[in-house]
């Protein structure tokens, strides 16, 4: 990071969501509450699925993995943001910034692919129910989940490595509340055309490609469901997909807005970023549990076990 004029950038300043001290306190409280609920809600889902043998099926296995990814995404972004809200120093070291870019895109990319996997699972369950147990066997499920993590890992490197090659010689204020490749590239001292094109292609292929596959899967699902003669059967089929569709809309909508456009900055970018880094991981446990009777019953049973063990002691 050294240049001909001797200057060197060793840290960046995260501007955050607002420079107003009163608003910073409000944002701190809101993000802290959402983060705590994100951690507790998603961990509750993981524990419930692990404990209840009736939930040991591919759909709930994938839901468990989604909860782990949600906890990871929030934990990469939110804790540092919370510290900055209440701290005079809002700096982040260069290496820490690059690490945040990598881990954020690693986990976010894995989640993109995982939502595709969940859509494929629903497609097989509804469109090919007789072959479901054969296609979605334990080995296939494990390989599919591992592939989403590997894909996310590759995506993370694809976003972070180009950022390390950019020359930074000031200014060093990142107009965002976390380190991301696009606002970081704006600070580079040389042309960032190639970096920006690479970023847009990398994120674009993953985001748009994932969204298109999910859309095609649900087009087949809806077509199959509409052919079901009984109203009860159609309602049951749609109910199993409604939660996933809500998550897909909340997740891909902001991502498409941020990453599927030329490198132009809008005032609402930071607010939109809050959705896919904080709001969606917070809402996912509520969306899946409120609409899923099996998960709700399993959680009640888990609560009953806790009371039983407390009485035993």
Short mmCIF file of C-alpha atoms in Angstrom, two decimals, residues 54-252:
data_model
loop_
_atom_site.label_atom_id
_atom_site.label_comp_id
_atom_site.label_asym_id
_atom_site.label_seq_id
_atom_site.Cartn_x
_atom_site.Cartn_y
_atom_site.Cartn_z
CA UNK A 54 -39.51 -35.56 13.04
CA UNK A 55 -37.71 -32.60 11.45
CA UNK A 56 -34.81 -34.69 10.16
CA UNK A 57 -35.74 -34.28 6.51
CA UNK A 58 -34.05 -32.39 3.62
CA UNK A 59 -36.33 -29.34 3.85
CA UNK A 60 -35.53 -28.74 7.53
CA UNK A 61 -31.87 -29.66 7.02
CA UNK A 62 -31.68 -26.85 4.46
CA UNK A 63 -33.58 -24.50 6.78
CA UNK A 64 -31.04 -25.26 9.53
CA UNK A 65 -28.18 -24.39 7.17
CA UNK A 66 -29.93 -21.16 6.15
CA UNK A 67 -30.13 -20.16 9.83
CA UNK A 68 -26.39 -20.75 10.22
CA UNK A 69 -25.72 -18.54 7.18
CA UNK A 70 -28.01 -15.80 8.53
CA UNK A 71 -26.13 -15.78 11.85
CA UNK A 72 -22.84 -15.59 9.94
CA UNK A 73 -23.88 -12.70 7.66
CA UNK A 74 -25.16 -10.62 10.58
CA UNK A 75 -22.11 -11.38 12.71
CA UNK A 76 -19.74 -10.23 9.98
CA UNK A 77 -21.44 -6.82 9.65
CA UNK A 78 -23.43 -5.83 12.74
CA UNK A 79 -20.97 -6.06 15.71
CA UNK A 80 -18.45 -3.67 14.11
CA UNK A 81 -21.30 -1.32 13.16
CA UNK A 82 -22.59 -1.33 16.75
CA UNK A 83 -19.13 -0.44 18.07
CA UNK A 84 -18.87 2.44 15.59
CA UNK A 85 -22.24 3.85 16.67
CA UNK A 86 -21.01 4.41 20.23
CA UNK A 87 -17.33 5.06 19.52
CA UNK A 88 -15.53 8.27 18.63
CA UNK A 89 -13.16 6.32 16.41
CA UNK A 90 -14.95 4.75 13.45
CA UNK A 91 -11.86 3.30 11.82
CA UNK A 92 -11.20 -0.18 10.51
CA UNK A 93 -7.75 -1.49 9.60
CA UNK A 94 -7.06 -2.20 5.92
CA UNK A 95 -6.63 -5.96 6.43
CA UNK A 96 -9.77 -6.12 8.62
CA UNK A 97 -11.70 -4.28 5.92
CA UNK A 98 -10.60 -6.73 3.22
CA UNK A 99 -11.44 -9.63 5.57
CA UNK A 100 -14.93 -8.20 6.07
CA UNK A 101 -15.39 -7.92 2.29
CA UNK A 102 -14.34 -11.56 1.88
CA UNK A 103 -16.45 -13.07 4.67
CA UNK A 104 -19.51 -10.97 3.82
CA UNK A 105 -19.50 -12.02 0.17
CA UNK A 106 -18.54 -15.59 1.08
CA UNK A 107 -21.59 -16.01 3.34
CA UNK A 108 -23.93 -13.86 1.23
CA UNK A 109 -22.93 -15.78 -1.90
CA UNK A 110 -23.47 -19.08 -0.12
CA UNK A 111 -26.92 -17.88 0.97
CA UNK A 112 -27.80 -16.93 -2.62
CA UNK A 113 -26.95 -20.45 -3.77
CA UNK A 114 -28.65 -21.99 -0.76
CA UNK A 115 -31.95 -20.28 -1.59
CA UNK A 116 -31.62 -21.80 -5.07
CA UNK A 117 -31.08 -25.18 -3.42
CA UNK A 118 -34.21 -24.73 -1.27
CA UNK A 119 -36.22 -23.84 -4.40
CA UNK A 120 -34.91 -26.99 -6.11
CA UNK A 121 -35.92 -29.04 -3.06
CA UNK A 122 -39.50 -27.69 -3.27
CA UNK A 123 -39.52 -28.32 -7.05
CA UNK A 124 -38.57 -31.98 -6.59
CA UNK A 125 -41.03 -32.42 -3.68
CA UNK A 126 -44.00 -30.99 -5.61
CA UNK A 127 -43.24 -31.82 -9.24
CA UNK A 128 -41.64 -35.26 -8.68
CA UNK A 129 -42.99 -36.46 -5.31
CA UNK A 130 -42.58 -40.18 -6.08
CA UNK A 131 -38.86 -39.75 -6.73
CA UNK A 132 -38.22 -37.24 -3.91
CA UNK A 133 -36.58 -39.63 -1.43
CA UNK A 134 -34.38 -41.07 -4.17
CA UNK A 135 -33.23 -37.72 -5.57
CA UNK A 136 -32.88 -35.90 -2.24
CA UNK A 137 -31.08 -38.65 -0.36
CA UNK A 138 -28.67 -37.89 2.50
CA UNK A 139 -25.54 -37.98 0.33
CA UNK A 140 -27.08 -35.71 -2.33
CA UNK A 141 -28.23 -33.21 0.32
CA UNK A 142 -24.77 -33.07 1.87
CA UNK A 143 -23.08 -32.57 -1.51
CA UNK A 144 -25.56 -29.85 -2.47
CA UNK A 145 -25.03 -27.95 0.79
CA UNK A 146 -21.24 -28.24 0.52
CA UNK A 147 -21.44 -26.93 -3.05
CA UNK A 148 -23.25 -23.78 -1.85
CA UNK A 149 -20.48 -23.11 0.69
CA UNK A 150 -17.77 -23.73 -1.93
CA UNK A 151 -19.55 -21.42 -4.38
CA UNK A 152 -19.78 -18.72 -1.72
CA UNK A 153 -16.09 -19.18 -0.89
CA UNK A 154 -15.13 -18.64 -4.54
CA UNK A 155 -17.41 -15.61 -4.74
CA UNK A 156 -15.81 -14.14 -1.61
CA UNK A 157 -12.36 -14.41 -3.14
CA UNK A 158 -13.65 -12.96 -6.40
CA UNK A 159 -14.82 -9.84 -4.55
CA UNK A 160 -11.94 -9.37 -2.09
CA UNK A 161 -8.84 -10.15 -4.18
CA UNK A 162 -9.43 -7.32 -6.74
CA UNK A 163 -9.84 -4.88 -3.82
CA UNK A 164 -6.36 -5.75 -2.52
CA UNK A 165 -4.87 -4.79 -5.89
CA UNK A 166 -6.27 -1.26 -5.88
CA UNK A 167 -3.98 1.64 -4.86
CA UNK A 168 -5.38 3.68 -1.92
CA UNK A 169 -3.70 6.98 -1.14
CA UNK A 170 -6.58 9.00 0.35
CA UNK A 171 -9.26 9.99 1.13
CA UNK A 172 -10.07 6.98 3.30
CA UNK A 173 -13.75 7.50 4.25
CA UNK A 174 -16.01 4.65 3.13
CA UNK A 175 -19.55 5.90 2.57
CA UNK A 176 -21.12 2.81 4.12
CA UNK A 177 -21.56 1.19 7.56
CA UNK A 178 -19.45 -1.85 6.59
CA UNK A 179 -16.67 -2.63 4.13
CA UNK A 180 -17.92 -3.64 0.71
CA UNK A 181 -16.11 -3.91 -2.60
CA UNK A 182 -18.04 -1.19 -4.45
CA UNK A 183 -17.77 1.72 -1.95
CA UNK A 184 -14.16 0.67 -1.34
CA UNK A 185 -13.25 0.90 -5.03
CA UNK A 186 -14.51 4.51 -5.13
CA UNK A 187 -11.55 5.48 -2.91
CA UNK A 188 -8.89 4.06 -5.25
CA UNK A 189 -6.33 6.50 -6.67
CA UNK A 190 -6.30 4.95 -10.15
CA UNK A 191 -8.92 3.92 -12.67
CA UNK A 192 -11.28 1.33 -11.23
CA UNK A 193 -13.09 0.49 -14.48
CA UNK A 194 -11.79 -3.08 -14.66
CA UNK A 195 -12.42 -3.64 -10.93
CA UNK A 196 -15.97 -2.29 -11.21
CA UNK A 197 -16.74 -4.39 -14.28
CA UNK A 198 -15.34 -7.48 -12.54
CA UNK A 199 -17.42 -6.72 -9.46
CA UNK A 200 -20.61 -6.24 -11.47
CA UNK A 201 -20.03 -9.43 -13.48
CA UNK A 202 -19.12 -11.49 -10.41
CA UNK A 203 -22.05 -10.29 -8.31
CA UNK A 204 -24.36 -10.08 -11.31
CA UNK A 205 -23.84 -13.67 -12.43
CA UNK A 206 -24.40 -14.97 -8.92
CA UNK A 207 -27.37 -12.76 -8.00
CA UNK A 208 -29.19 -12.73 -11.33
CA UNK A 209 -28.35 -16.36 -12.09
CA UNK A 210 -29.67 -17.48 -8.70
CA UNK A 211 -32.82 -15.40 -9.06
CA UNK A 212 -33.52 -16.77 -12.57
CA UNK A 213 -33.14 -20.38 -11.39
CA UNK A 214 -35.47 -19.73 -8.43
CA UNK A 215 -37.99 -18.06 -10.76
CA UNK A 216 -37.92 -21.00 -13.21
CA UNK A 217 -38.29 -23.50 -10.34
CA UNK A 218 -41.37 -21.73 -9.03
CA UNK A 219 -42.84 -21.38 -12.50
CA UNK A 220 -42.82 -25.19 -12.73
CA UNK A 221 -44.07 -25.50 -9.14
CA UNK A 222 -47.01 -23.16 -9.68
CA UNK A 223 -47.88 -24.90 -12.95
CA UNK A 224 -47.91 -28.27 -11.16
CA UNK A 225 -49.88 -26.99 -8.16
CA UNK A 226 -52.59 -25.50 -10.36
CA UNK A 227 -53.17 -28.97 -11.83
CA UNK A 228 -54.01 -30.39 -8.39
CA UNK A 229 -57.77 -30.95 -8.30
CA UNK A 230 -58.44 -30.63 -4.57
CA UNK A 231 -58.46 -27.15 -3.02
CA UNK A 232 -56.91 -28.52 0.16
CA UNK A 233 -54.05 -30.06 -1.81
CA UNK A 234 -53.33 -26.80 -3.61
CA UNK A 235 -53.39 -24.82 -0.38
CA UNK A 236 -51.02 -27.27 1.31
CA UNK A 237 -48.59 -27.14 -1.61
CA UNK A 238 -48.65 -23.35 -1.77
CA UNK A 239 -48.20 -23.03 2.01
CA UNK A 240 -44.95 -25.02 1.88
CA UNK A 241 -43.57 -22.57 -0.69
CA UNK A 242 -44.96 -19.27 0.64
CA UNK A 243 -42.30 -18.84 3.35
CA UNK A 244 -39.47 -19.47 0.93
CA UNK A 245 -40.92 -17.04 -1.62
CA UNK A 246 -41.14 -14.30 1.03
CA UNK A 247 -37.48 -14.85 1.98
CA UNK A 248 -36.44 -14.85 -1.70
CA UNK A 249 -38.24 -11.53 -2.31
CA UNK A 250 -36.71 -9.88 0.78
CA UNK A 251 -33.26 -11.20 -0.02
CA UNK A 252 -32.91 -10.81 -3.79
#
